[in-house]
CSV table of C-alpha atoms and ligand atoms in Angstrom, one decimal:
chain,number,residue,atom,x,y,z
A,30,UNK,CA,-33.1,-19.9,-32.3
A,31,UNK,CA,-30.6,-20.3,-35.0
A,32,UNK,CA,-30.7,-17.9,-37.9
A,33,UNK,CA,-29.6,-19.3,-41.3
A,34,UNK,CA,-26.4,-17.3,-41.7
A,35,UNK,CA,-26.3,-17.9,-45.4
A,36,UNK,CA,-29.9,-17.1,-46.3
A,37,UNK,CA,-30.0,-14.6,-49.2
A,38,UNK,CA,-32.8,-12.1,-48.6
A,39,UNK,CA,-35.6,-12.2,-51.2
A,40,UNK,CA,-34.9,-9.2,-53.5
A,41,UNK,CA,-31.1,-9.2,-52.9
A,42,UNK,CA,-29.0,-8.8,-56.0
A,43,UNK,CA,-25.4,-7.5,-56.4
A,44,UNK,CA,-25.5,-4.0,-57.9
A,45,UNK,CA,-24.0,-3.0,-61.2
A,46,UNK,CA,-23.7,0.7,-62.2
A,47,UNK,CA,-27.1,0.8,-63.7
A,48,UNK,CA,-29.0,-1.0,-60.9
A,49,UNK,CA,-27.3,1.2,-58.4
A,50,UNK,CA,-28.2,4.3,-60.3
A,51,UNK,CA,-31.8,3.3,-60.3
A,52,UNK,CA,-31.8,2.5,-56.6
A,53,UNK,CA,-30.0,5.8,-55.7
A,54,UNK,CA,-32.5,7.7,-57.8
A,55,UNK,CA,-35.3,6.4,-55.5
A,56,UNK,CA,-33.6,7.4,-52.3
A,57,UNK,CA,-34.2,11.0,-51.6
A,58,UNK,CA,-31.2,11.5,-49.3
A,59,UNK,CA,-28.8,10.0,-51.8
A,60,UNK,CA,-30.3,11.6,-54.9
A,61,UNK,CA,-30.3,15.0,-53.2
A,62,UNK,CA,-26.7,14.7,-52.2
A,63,UNK,CA,-25.6,13.8,-55.7
A,64,UNK,CA,-27.7,16.5,-57.4
A,65,UNK,CA,-28.7,16.8,-61.0
A,66,UNK,CA,-30.3,13.9,-62.9
A,67,UNK,CA,-29.4,10.2,-62.5
A,68,UNK,CA,-28.0,10.0,-66.0
A,69,UNK,CA,-25.4,12.6,-65.0
A,70,UNK,CA,-24.0,10.5,-62.2
A,71,UNK,CA,-20.7,8.8,-62.6
A,72,UNK,CA,-20.7,5.4,-60.9
A,73,UNK,CA,-17.7,3.1,-60.6
A,74,UNK,CA,-16.9,0.0,-58.5
A,75,UNK,CA,-13.5,0.6,-56.8
A,76,UNK,CA,-13.4,-2.1,-54.1
A,77,UNK,CA,-9.9,-3.4,-53.7
A,78,UNK,CA,-11.0,-5.2,-50.6
A,79,UNK,CA,-11.2,-8.9,-50.1
A,80,UNK,CA,-14.9,-9.1,-49.3
A,81,UNK,CA,-17.3,-6.6,-50.7
A,82,UNK,CA,-18.3,-4.3,-53.5
A,83,UNK,CA,-17.5,-0.6,-53.0
A,84,UNK,CA,-19.0,1.9,-55.4
A,85,UNK,CA,-18.3,5.6,-55.7
A,86,UNK,CA,-21.1,7.7,-57.2
A,87,UNK,CA,-20.4,11.3,-58.2
A,88,UNK,CA,-23.0,13.8,-59.2
A,89,UNK,CA,-23.0,17.5,-60.0
A,90,UNK,CA,-23.4,18.5,-56.4
A,91,UNK,CA,-21.8,15.8,-54.4
A,92,UNK,CA,-20.7,12.2,-54.0
A,93,UNK,CA,-21.2,9.2,-51.9
A,94,UNK,CA,-19.9,5.7,-51.3
A,95,UNK,CA,-22.0,2.5,-51.4
A,96,UNK,CA,-20.6,-0.6,-49.8
A,97,UNK,CA,-22.5,-3.8,-50.6
A,98,UNK,CA,-21.9,-7.3,-49.1
A,99,UNK,CA,-21.6,-10.3,-51.5
A,100,UNK,CA,-22.7,-13.7,-50.4
A,101,UNK,CA,-19.2,-15.2,-50.6
A,102,UNK,CA,-15.6,-14.2,-49.9
A,103,UNK,CA,-14.6,-12.1,-52.8
A,104,UNK,CA,-11.0,-13.0,-52.8
A,105,UNK,CA,-11.7,-16.7,-52.9
A,106,UNK,CA,-14.9,-16.9,-54.8
A,107,UNK,CA,-18.3,-18.5,-54.5
A,108,UNK,CA,-16.8,-21.7,-52.9
A,109,UNK,CA,-16.4,-19.8,-49.6
A,110,UNK,CA,-19.9,-18.5,-48.6
A,111,UNK,CA,-20.1,-15.6,-46.3
A,112,UNK,CA,-23.1,-14.2,-44.5
A,113,UNK,CA,-24.7,-11.1,-46.0
A,114,UNK,CA,-25.8,-10.1,-42.6
A,115,UNK,CA,-22.4,-8.5,-42.0
A,116,UNK,CA,-23.6,-5.4,-43.8
A,117,UNK,CA,-26.2,-5.0,-41.1
A,118,UNK,CA,-23.5,-5.3,-38.3
A,119,UNK,CA,-21.2,-3.0,-40.1
A,120,UNK,CA,-23.8,-0.3,-40.5
A,121,UNK,CA,-24.9,-0.7,-36.8
A,122,UNK,CA,-21.3,-0.4,-35.6
A,123,UNK,CA,-20.7,2.7,-37.7
A,124,UNK,CA,-23.8,4.2,-36.2
A,125,UNK,CA,-22.7,3.5,-32.6
A,126,UNK,CA,-19.2,4.8,-33.3
A,127,UNK,CA,-20.6,7.9,-35.0
A,128,UNK,CA,-22.2,8.9,-31.7
A,129,UNK,CA,-19.0,8.4,-29.8
A,130,UNK,CA,-16.3,9.6,-32.2
A,131,UNK,CA,-18.1,11.4,-35.1
A,132,UNK,CA,-15.0,12.9,-36.6
A,133,UNK,CA,-13.2,9.6,-36.8
A,134,UNK,CA,-15.7,7.4,-38.8
A,135,UNK,CA,-17.4,7.9,-42.2
A,136,UNK,CA,-21.0,9.2,-41.7
A,137,UNK,CA,-23.7,6.8,-42.6
A,138,UNK,CA,-26.1,8.4,-45.1
A,139,UNK,CA,-28.5,5.5,-45.9
A,140,UNK,CA,-28.7,1.8,-46.1
A,141,UNK,CA,-30.9,-1.2,-47.0
A,142,UNK,CA,-31.3,-4.5,-45.2
A,143,UNK,CA,-32.4,-6.4,-48.2
A,144,UNK,CA,-29.7,-5.2,-50.6
A,145,UNK,CA,-27.2,-5.5,-47.7
A,146,UNK,CA,-25.7,-2.2,-48.5
A,147,UNK,CA,-24.6,0.9,-46.6
A,148,UNK,CA,-24.3,4.4,-48.1
A,149,UNK,CA,-21.6,6.4,-46.5
A,150,UNK,CA,-19.6,9.5,-46.8
A,151,UNK,CA,-17.2,9.4,-49.8
A,152,UNK,CA,-13.6,9.5,-48.6
A,153,UNK,CA,-12.0,9.5,-52.0
A,154,UNK,CA,-9.8,12.4,-50.9
A,155,UNK,CA,-8.3,10.1,-48.2
A,156,UNK,CA,-6.0,7.1,-48.8
A,157,UNK,CA,-5.7,3.8,-47.0
A,158,UNK,CA,-2.9,4.5,-44.6
A,159,UNK,CA,-1.2,1.2,-45.3
A,160,UNK,CA,-0.7,2.3,-48.9
A,161,UNK,CA,0.8,5.6,-47.9
A,162,UNK,CA,3.1,3.9,-45.4
A,163,UNK,CA,4.3,1.3,-47.8
A,164,UNK,CA,4.6,3.0,-51.2
A,165,UNK,CA,5.4,6.6,-50.2
A,166,UNK,CA,6.9,6.2,-46.7
A,167,UNK,CA,4.5,9.0,-45.9
A,168,UNK,CA,4.3,10.6,-42.5
A,169,UNK,CA,0.8,11.4,-41.1
A,170,UNK,CA,1.2,13.8,-38.2
A,171,UNK,CA,-2.3,13.4,-36.8
A,172,UNK,CA,-2.5,9.7,-37.1
A,173,UNK,CA,-1.3,8.6,-33.6
A,174,UNK,CA,-3.4,11.1,-31.7
A,175,UNK,CA,-6.5,10.4,-33.9
A,176,UNK,CA,-6.4,6.7,-33.8
A,177,UNK,CA,-5.6,6.7,-30.0
A,178,UNK,CA,-8.7,8.9,-29.5
A,179,UNK,CA,-10.8,6.6,-31.7
A,180,UNK,CA,-9.8,3.5,-29.7
A,181,UNK,CA,-10.0,5.2,-26.3
A,182,UNK,CA,-13.4,6.6,-26.9
A,183,UNK,CA,-15.0,3.7,-28.8
A,184,UNK,CA,-13.7,1.1,-26.4
A,185,UNK,CA,-14.3,3.0,-23.2
A,186,UNK,CA,-17.8,4.2,-24.1
A,187,UNK,CA,-19.0,0.8,-25.1
A,188,UNK,CA,-17.6,-0.9,-22.0
A,189,UNK,CA,-19.0,-1.5,-18.5
A,190,UNK,CA,-16.9,1.5,-17.4
A,191,UNK,CA,-19.4,3.7,-19.1
A,192,UNK,CA,-22.5,1.7,-19.8
A,193,UNK,CA,-25.0,0.5,-17.2
A,194,UNK,CA,-25.5,-3.3,-17.3
A,195,UNK,CA,-28.8,-3.3,-19.2
A,196,UNK,CA,-27.4,-1.2,-22.0
A,197,UNK,CA,-24.2,-3.1,-22.2
A,198,UNK,CA,-26.0,-6.4,-22.5
A,199,UNK,CA,-28.3,-5.0,-25.1
A,200,UNK,CA,-25.3,-3.8,-27.1
A,201,UNK,CA,-23.6,-7.1,-26.8
A,202,UNK,CA,-26.8,-8.9,-27.9
A,203,UNK,CA,-27.1,-6.6,-30.9
A,204,UNK,CA,-23.8,-8.0,-32.2
A,205,UNK,CA,-23.7,-11.6,-31.1
A,206,UNK,CA,-25.4,-12.6,-34.4
A,207,UNK,CA,-22.1,-11.6,-36.2
A,208,UNK,CA,-20.6,-15.0,-35.5
A,209,UNK,CA,-20.0,-16.1,-39.1
A,210,UNK,CA,-17.2,-13.5,-39.4
A,211,UNK,CA,-16.0,-14.2,-35.9
A,212,UNK,CA,-15.7,-17.9,-36.8
A,213,UNK,CA,-13.4,-17.0,-39.7
A,214,UNK,CA,-11.3,-14.8,-37.5
A,215,UNK,CA,-11.1,-17.6,-34.9
A,216,UNK,CA,-9.8,-20.1,-37.5
A,217,UNK,CA,-7.4,-18.0,-39.3
A,218,UNK,CA,-5.9,-16.1,-36.4
A,219,UNK,CA,-5.9,-18.5,-33.5
A,220,UNK,CA,-5.7,-22.0,-35.1
A,221,UNK,CA,-4.2,-22.1,-38.6
A,222,UNK,CA,-0.7,-20.8,-38.1
A,223,UNK,CA,-0.1,-23.3,-35.3
A,224,UNK,CA,-1.1,-26.4,-37.3
A,225,UNK,CA,-0.9,-27.7,-40.8
A,226,UNK,CA,-3.7,-26.0,-42.7
A,227,UNK,CA,-4.5,-25.5,-46.4
A,228,UNK,CA,-5.1,-21.8,-45.6
A,229,UNK,CA,-1.5,-21.2,-44.6
A,230,UNK,CA,1.2,-20.1,-47.0
A,231,UNK,CA,4.5,-18.5,-46.6
A,232,UNK,CA,7.6,-17.6,-48.5
A,233,UNK,CA,9.3,-20.9,-49.2
A,234,UNK,CA,11.9,-22.1,-48.5
A,235,UNK,CA,13.1,-19.1,-46.5
A,236,UNK,CA,10.4,-19.0,-43.9
A,237,UNK,CA,10.1,-22.8,-43.5
A,238,UNK,CA,12.0,-22.8,-40.2
A,239,UNK,CA,9.7,-20.2,-38.6
A,240,UNK,CA,6.6,-22.0,-39.9
A,241,UNK,CA,7.8,-25.3,-38.4
A,242,UNK,CA,8.6,-23.6,-35.1
A,243,UNK,CA,5.0,-22.3,-35.0
A,244,UNK,CA,3.6,-25.7,-35.5
A,245,UNK,CA,6.0,-27.4,-33.0
A,246,UNK,CA,6.3,-25.0,-30.1
A,247,UNK,CA,3.4,-25.9,-27.9
A,248,UNK,CA,3.8,-22.9,-25.7
A,249,UNK,CA,2.9,-20.7,-28.7
A,250,UNK,CA,-0.2,-22.7,-29.2
A,251,UNK,CA,-1.0,-22.2,-25.5
A,252,UNK,CA,-0.4,-18.5,-25.7
A,253,UNK,CA,-2.6,-18.3,-28.8
A,254,UNK,CA,-5.4,-20.3,-27.2
A,255,UNK,CA,-5.3,-18.0,-24.1
A,256,UNK,CA,-6.0,-15.1,-26.4
A,257,UNK,CA,-8.7,-17.1,-28.2
A,258,UNK,CA,-10.4,-17.9,-25.0
A,259,UNK,CA,-10.6,-14.1,-24.3
A,260,UNK,CA,-12.0,-13.6,-27.8
A,261,UNK,CA,-14.7,-16.2,-27.2
A,262,UNK,CA,-15.6,-15.2,-23.7
A,263,UNK,CA,-14.8,-11.6,-22.8
A,264,UNK,CA,-17.5,-9.2,-24.0
A,265,UNK,CA,-15.5,-6.2,-22.7
A,266,UNK,CA,-16.4,-3.6,-25.3
A,267,UNK,CA,-17.7,-3.2,-28.8
A,268,UNK,CA,-14.5,-3.8,-30.8
A,269,UNK,CA,-13.9,-3.0,-34.4
A,270,UNK,CA,-12.2,-6.4,-34.8
A,271,UNK,CA,-10.5,-5.6,-38.1
A,272,UNK,CA,-8.5,-2.6,-36.9
A,273,UNK,CA,-5.5,-2.8,-39.1
A,274,UNK,CA,-3.9,-0.2,-41.3
A,275,UNK,CA,-6.0,-1.3,-44.3
A,276,UNK,CA,-9.1,-0.2,-42.4
A,277,UNK,CA,-7.9,3.4,-41.8
A,278,UNK,CA,-8.2,6.1,-44.3
A,279,UNK,CA,-6.2,9.3,-43.9
A,280,UNK,CA,-5.2,12.7,-45.2
A,281,UNK,CA,-2.6,14.9,-43.5
A,282,UNK,CA,-5.4,16.3,-41.3
A,283,UNK,CA,-8.1,13.7,-41.1
A,284,UNK,CA,-8.3,10.1,-39.9
A,285,UNK,CA,-11.3,7.9,-40.6
A,286,UNK,CA,-11.8,4.3,-39.5
A,287,UNK,CA,-13.8,2.2,-42.0
A,288,UNK,CA,-14.9,-1.3,-42.4
A,289,UNK,CA,-16.2,-2.5,-38.9
A,290,UNK,CA,-18.1,-5.5,-40.5
A,291,UNK,CA,-16.5,-7.9,-38.0
A,292,UNK,CA,-17.6,-5.9,-35.0
A,293,UNK,CA,-18.9,-7.6,-31.8
A,294,UNK,CA,-18.4,-7.2,-28.1
A,295,UNK,CA,-15.0,-8.7,-27.4
A,296,UNK,CA,-11.6,-8.0,-25.7
A,297,UNK,CA,-10.3,-4.5,-26.1
A,298,UNK,CA,-6.7,-5.8,-26.6
A,299,UNK,CA,-7.8,-7.4,-29.9
A,300,UNK,CA,-8.2,-3.9,-31.4
A,301,UNK,CA,-5.2,-2.3,-29.8
A,302,UNK,CA,-3.0,-5.3,-30.5
A,303,UNK,CA,-4.1,-5.7,-34.1
A,304,UNK,CA,-3.2,-2.1,-34.8
A,305,UNK,CA,0.2,-2.4,-33.1
A,306,UNK,CA,1.1,-5.6,-34.8
A,307,UNK,CA,0.3,-4.0,-38.1
A,308,UNK,CA,2.5,-1.1,-37.4
A,309,UNK,CA,5.3,-3.4,-36.5
A,310,UNK,CA,5.0,-5.4,-39.7
A,311,UNK,CA,5.2,-2.1,-41.5
A,312,UNK,CA,8.4,-1.3,-39.5
A,313,UNK,CA,10.1,-4.5,-40.7
A,314,UNK,CA,9.0,-4.1,-44.3
A,315,UNK,CA,11.1,-1.0,-45.2
A,316,UNK,CA,14.4,-2.8,-45.9
A,317,UNK,CA,12.4,-4.4,-48.7
A,318,UNK,CA,11.4,-1.1,-50.1
A,319,UNK,CA,14.2,1.4,-49.6
A,320,UNK,CA,16.4,2.3,-52.6
A,321,UNK,CA,19.6,1.9,-50.7
A,322,UNK,CA,20.3,0.4,-47.2
A,323,UNK,CA,19.3,2.9,-44.6
A,324,UNK,CA,17.3,4.9,-47.1
A,325,UNK,CA,14.2,4.7,-45.0
A,326,UNK,CA,15.9,5.0,-41.6
A,327,UNK,CA,14.0,8.1,-40.6
A,328,UNK,CA,10.7,6.6,-41.7
A,329,UNK,CA,11.4,3.5,-39.7
A,330,UNK,CA,12.0,5.7,-36.7
A,331,UNK,CA,8.7,7.5,-37.3
A,332,UNK,CA,6.9,4.1,-37.4
A,333,UNK,CA,8.3,3.1,-34.0
A,334,UNK,CA,7.7,6.5,-32.5
A,335,UNK,CA,4.1,6.3,-33.8
A,336,UNK,CA,3.6,2.8,-32.4
A,337,UNK,CA,4.7,4.1,-29.0
A,338,UNK,CA,2.6,7.3,-29.2
A,339,UNK,CA,-0.5,5.3,-30.2
A,340,UNK,CA,-0.3,3.2,-27.1
A,341,UNK,CA,0.6,6.1,-24.8
A,342,UNK,CA,-2.0,8.4,-26.1
A,343,UNK,CA,-4.6,5.6,-26.0
A,344,UNK,CA,-3.8,4.9,-22.4
A,345,UNK,CA,-3.9,8.5,-21.4
A,346,UNK,CA,-7.2,9.1,-23.2
A,347,UNK,CA,-8.7,6.0,-21.8
A,348,UNK,CA,-7.7,6.9,-18.2
A,349,UNK,CA,-8.9,10.5,-18.7
A,350,UNK,CA,-12.4,9.1,-19.5
A,351,UNK,CA,-12.2,6.8,-16.5
A,352,UNK,CA,-11.3,9.7,-14.2
A,353,UNK,CA,-14.1,11.8,-15.4
A,354,UNK,CA,-17.0,11.2,-13.0
A,355,UNK,CA,-19.5,12.4,-15.6
A,356,UNK,CA,-18.4,9.7,-18.1
A,357,UNK,CA,-17.3,6.8,-15.9
A,358,UNK,CA,-20.9,6.0,-14.9
A,359,UNK,CA,-21.0,2.3,-15.8
A,360,UNK,CA,-21.6,-0.6,-13.5
A,361,UNK,CA,-18.1,-2.0,-13.9
A,362,UNK,CA,-16.4,0.1,-11.2
A,363,UNK,CA,-19.4,2.0,-9.7
A,364,UNK,CA,-18.9,5.2,-7.7
A,365,UNK,CA,-20.6,3.7,-4.7
A,366,UNK,CA,-17.6,1.5,-4.1
A,367,UNK,CA,-15.0,4.1,-4.6
A,368,UNK,CA,-16.2,7.3,-2.9
A,369,UNK,CA,-14.3,7.3,0.4
A,370,UNK,CA,-10.5,7.7,0.9
A,371,UNK,CA,-9.9,3.9,0.9
A,372,UNK,CA,-12.1,3.5,-2.2
A,373,UNK,CA,-10.2,6.3,-4.1
A,374,UNK,CA,-6.9,4.6,-3.5
A,375,UNK,CA,-8.4,1.2,-4.5
A,376,UNK,CA,-9.8,2.7,-7.7
A,377,UNK,CA,-6.3,4.0,-8.6
A,378,UNK,CA,-4.8,0.6,-8.0
A,379,UNK,CA,-7.6,-1.1,-10.0
A,380,UNK,CA,-7.0,1.3,-12.9
A,381,UNK,CA,-3.3,0.6,-12.9
A,382,UNK,CA,-3.9,-3.2,-12.9
A,383,UNK,CA,-6.5,-2.9,-15.6
A,384,UNK,CA,-4.2,-0.9,-17.9
A,385,UNK,CA,-1.3,-3.2,-17.2
A,386,UNK,CA,-3.3,-6.2,-18.2
A,387,UNK,CA,-4.6,-4.4,-21.3
A,388,UNK,CA,-1.0,-3.5,-22.2
A,389,UNK,CA,0.3,-7.1,-21.9
A,390,UNK,CA,-2.6,-8.5,-23.8
A,391,UNK,CA,-2.1,-5.8,-26.5
A,392,UNK,CA,1.5,-7.0,-27.0
A,393,UNK,CA,0.4,-10.6,-27.2
A,394,UNK,CA,-2.3,-9.9,-29.7
A,395,UNK,CA,0.2,-7.8,-31.7
A,396,UNK,CA,2.4,-10.9,-31.9
A,397,UNK,CA,-0.5,-13.1,-32.9
A,398,UNK,CA,-1.5,-10.8,-35.6
A,399,UNK,CA,2.0,-10.4,-37.0
A,400,UNK,CA,2.3,-14.2,-37.2
A,401,UNK,CA,-0.9,-14.7,-39.0
A,402,UNK,CA,-0.1,-12.1,-41.6
A,403,UNK,CA,3.3,-13.7,-42.3
A,404,UNK,CA,2.5,-17.4,-42.5
A,405,UNK,CA,-1.4,-17.4,-42.7
A,406,UNK,CA,-4.0,-17.0,-45.3
A,407,UNK,CA,-3.8,-13.3,-46.1
A,408,UNK,CA,-0.5,-11.3,-46.1
A,409,UNK,CA,-0.1,-7.6,-45.9
A,410,UNK,CA,1.0,-5.6,-49.0
A,411,UNK,CA,3.8,-4.3,-46.7
A,412,UNK,CA,5.7,-7.5,-47.3
A,413,UNK,CA,3.6,-9.3,-50.0
A,414,UNK,CA,4.5,-6.8,-52.8
A,415,UNK,CA,8.3,-6.9,-52.2
A,416,UNK,CA,9.4,-8.5,-55.4
A,417,UNK,CA,12.6,-10.2,-54.5
A,418,UNK,CA,11.7,-13.3,-52.4
A,419,UNK,CA,14.8,-13.4,-50.4
A,420,UNK,CA,14.7,-9.7,-49.6
A,421,UNK,CA,11.1,-10.1,-48.7
A,422,UNK,CA,11.9,-13.1,-46.5
A,423,UNK,CA,14.4,-11.0,-44.4
A,424,UNK,CA,11.5,-8.6,-43.6
A,425,UNK,CA,9.2,-11.5,-42.9
A,426,UNK,CA,11.7,-13.4,-40.7
A,427,UNK,CA,12.3,-10.4,-38.6
A,428,UNK,CA,8.6,-9.7,-38.2
A,429,UNK,CA,8.1,-13.4,-37.2
A,430,UNK,CA,10.9,-13.2,-34.7
A,431,UNK,CA,9.3,-10.2,-32.9
A,432,UNK,CA,5.8,-11.6,-33.3
A,433,UNK,CA,6.8,-14.9,-31.6
A,434,UNK,CA,8.5,-13.1,-28.8
A,435,UNK,CA,5.5,-10.8,-28.2
A,436,UNK,CA,3.0,-13.6,-28.3
A,437,UNK,CA,5.0,-16.0,-26.1
A,438,UNK,CA,6.4,-13.5,-23.6
A,439,UNK,CA,4.7,-10.1,-23.5
A,440,UNK,CA,5.7,-9.7,-19.8
A,441,UNK,CA,9.3,-9.4,-21.0
A,442,UNK,CA,8.5,-5.9,-22.5
A,443,UNK,CA,8.1,-3.4,-19.7
A,444,UNK,CA,7.1,-0.6,-22.0
A,445,UNK,CA,6.8,0.3,-25.7
A,446,UNK,CA,10.3,1.6,-25.4
A,447,UNK,CA,11.4,-2.0,-24.7
A,448,UNK,CA,9.4,-3.2,-27.7
A,449,UNK,CA,11.0,-0.5,-29.9
A,450,UNK,CA,14.5,-1.3,-28.7
A,451,UNK,CA,14.0,-5.0,-29.4
A,452,UNK,CA,12.6,-4.2,-32.9
A,453,UNK,CA,15.7,-2.2,-33.7
A,454,UNK,CA,17.9,-5.0,-32.5
A,455,UNK,CA,16.1,-7.5,-34.7
A,456,UNK,CA,16.2,-5.1,-37.6
A,457,UNK,CA,20.0,-4.9,-37.2
A,458,UNK,CA,20.6,-8.6,-37.3
A,459,UNK,CA,20.1,-11.3,-39.9
A,460,UNK,CA,17.0,-13.4,-39.5
A,461,UNK,CA,17.3,-17.2,-39.5
A,462,UNK,CA,16.2,-18.0,-43.0
A,463,UNK,CA,16.0,-21.6,-44.4
A,464,UNK,CA,18.0,-21.5,-47.6
A,465,UNK,CA,16.8,-24.8,-49.2
B,11,LIG,P1,-13.7,-4.8,-47.6
B,11,LIG,O1,-14.4,-5.0,-46.3
B,11,LIG,O2,-14.3,-5.5,-48.7
B,11,LIG,O3,-12.2,-5.1,-47.5
B,11,LIG,P2,-13.4,-2.0,-47.3
B,11,LIG,O4,-14.4,-1.4,-46.4
B,11,LIG,O5,-12.1,-2.2,-46.7
B,11,LIG,O6,-14.0,-3.3,-48.0
B,11,LIG,O7,-13.3,-1.1,-48.6
B,11,LIG,C1,-12.5,-1.5,-49.7
B,11,LIG,C2,-11.8,-0.3,-50.3
B,11,LIG,O8,-12.8,0.6,-50.7
B,11,LIG,C3,-11.0,0.5,-49.3
B,11,LIG,O9,-9.7,0.0,-49.3
B,11,LIG,C4,-11.0,1.9,-49.9
B,11,LIG,O10,-10.0,2.0,-50.9
B,11,LIG,C5,-12.4,2.0,-50.5
B,11,LIG,N1,-13.4,2.6,-49.6
B,11,LIG,C6,-14.0,2.0,-48.6
B,11,LIG,N2,-14.9,2.9,-48.0
B,11,LIG,C7,-14.7,4.1,-48.6
B,11,LIG,C8,-15.4,5.4,-48.5
B,11,LIG,N3,-16.2,5.6,-47.6
B,11,LIG,N4,-15.0,6.3,-49.4
B,11,LIG,C9,-14.1,6.0,-50.4
B,11,LIG,N5,-13.5,4.9,-50.5
B,11,LIG,C10,-13.8,3.9,-49.7
B,12,LIG,MG1,-13.6,-5.8,-44.7
């Protein structure tokens, strides 16, 4: 049965401040949280995202955040229709994750299937970590441990390592309808940068040589398509699928992962790799931001140390869950196969192999992500907002250099130390820019 992805539910309308006020007034949980009378509530649309409306409502006693899907891609306009059903998948993902990692996601307070909205905890005291990392070179001491825990718990607990087969398949089924968004990811991540596409753009002429190489080097196309095949076929765990630094809100002592509207059961390395690629783009952006050469050296170091810590803490956390017999109860590696001495040794070997593959795929996905954010449809503010195009291009070229190496040859990097060392080497050299 095919569902009409673009059907607009009877009764759906985008909110404005007044219609939202009226709706909230009729929802006991929301009205109670805000307190006072509806006319006392202060309501503003603050969404800086590419896709949705985000409203913050403040009342005398409390506040909340309402995210509402629009039937088209906000950053492009009505010419690019987008399923409203994503609001349903986002809310469901937040609810699954809230059971697994409650401190690391915004609490869902309410929601409505017809209006395609989710009411969630107001995180206005947090900021999007990408902004802190770009504009203020701000250090977040808890970030590596928190995001590693989020990934380890959310990925492990929704995989076959924890879930018995029926529950895993039900979970995968719950999210397989989210294919409109997956199709977009599929096109812009795995296809566009490797062919001529109206979606692509880059910093011309400086980046022309890199863009040409991406279109001409068939091995990169092969590497991308390998990752795409995983994306299409490996329902390994419930992945966030948009886990970049624009989807993480932080304070010095709190980390919250927002915006899982792309969620579905897919390869774990997609999440771990997207995050890593995003951190590495940030690493290469600072020469475009520092007041004097070297001015952000210590911050650059923090970004690399954090990238390494994220992977290492993730791996340790994931393995700790796997080694806990009360948690590793899924059908993937069932206790019955691994109880005797030979089985115990075999399980250790299997764990090692599993993590080694996940590590390699993480690097390759990181490379893929860096490439698509430097020559594809949407660029990161990390580089996009650097005013001087040539200065920006030096950051972009370096990011592309490492991205291409990670995508094409992840096996060349034995550890995150090797990735960090190569990043520093690239940072210390001039990228190959096209001057005219
Ligand atoms: P989109 O999917 O449209 O990109 P996001 O979920 O990323 O939307 O949200 C867009 C922006 O709204 C975020 O960058 C953040 O600034 C703000 N925002 C999102 N969720 C919350 C929240 N729970 N509390 C406060 N602000 C939020
Ligand atoms: Mg989004």
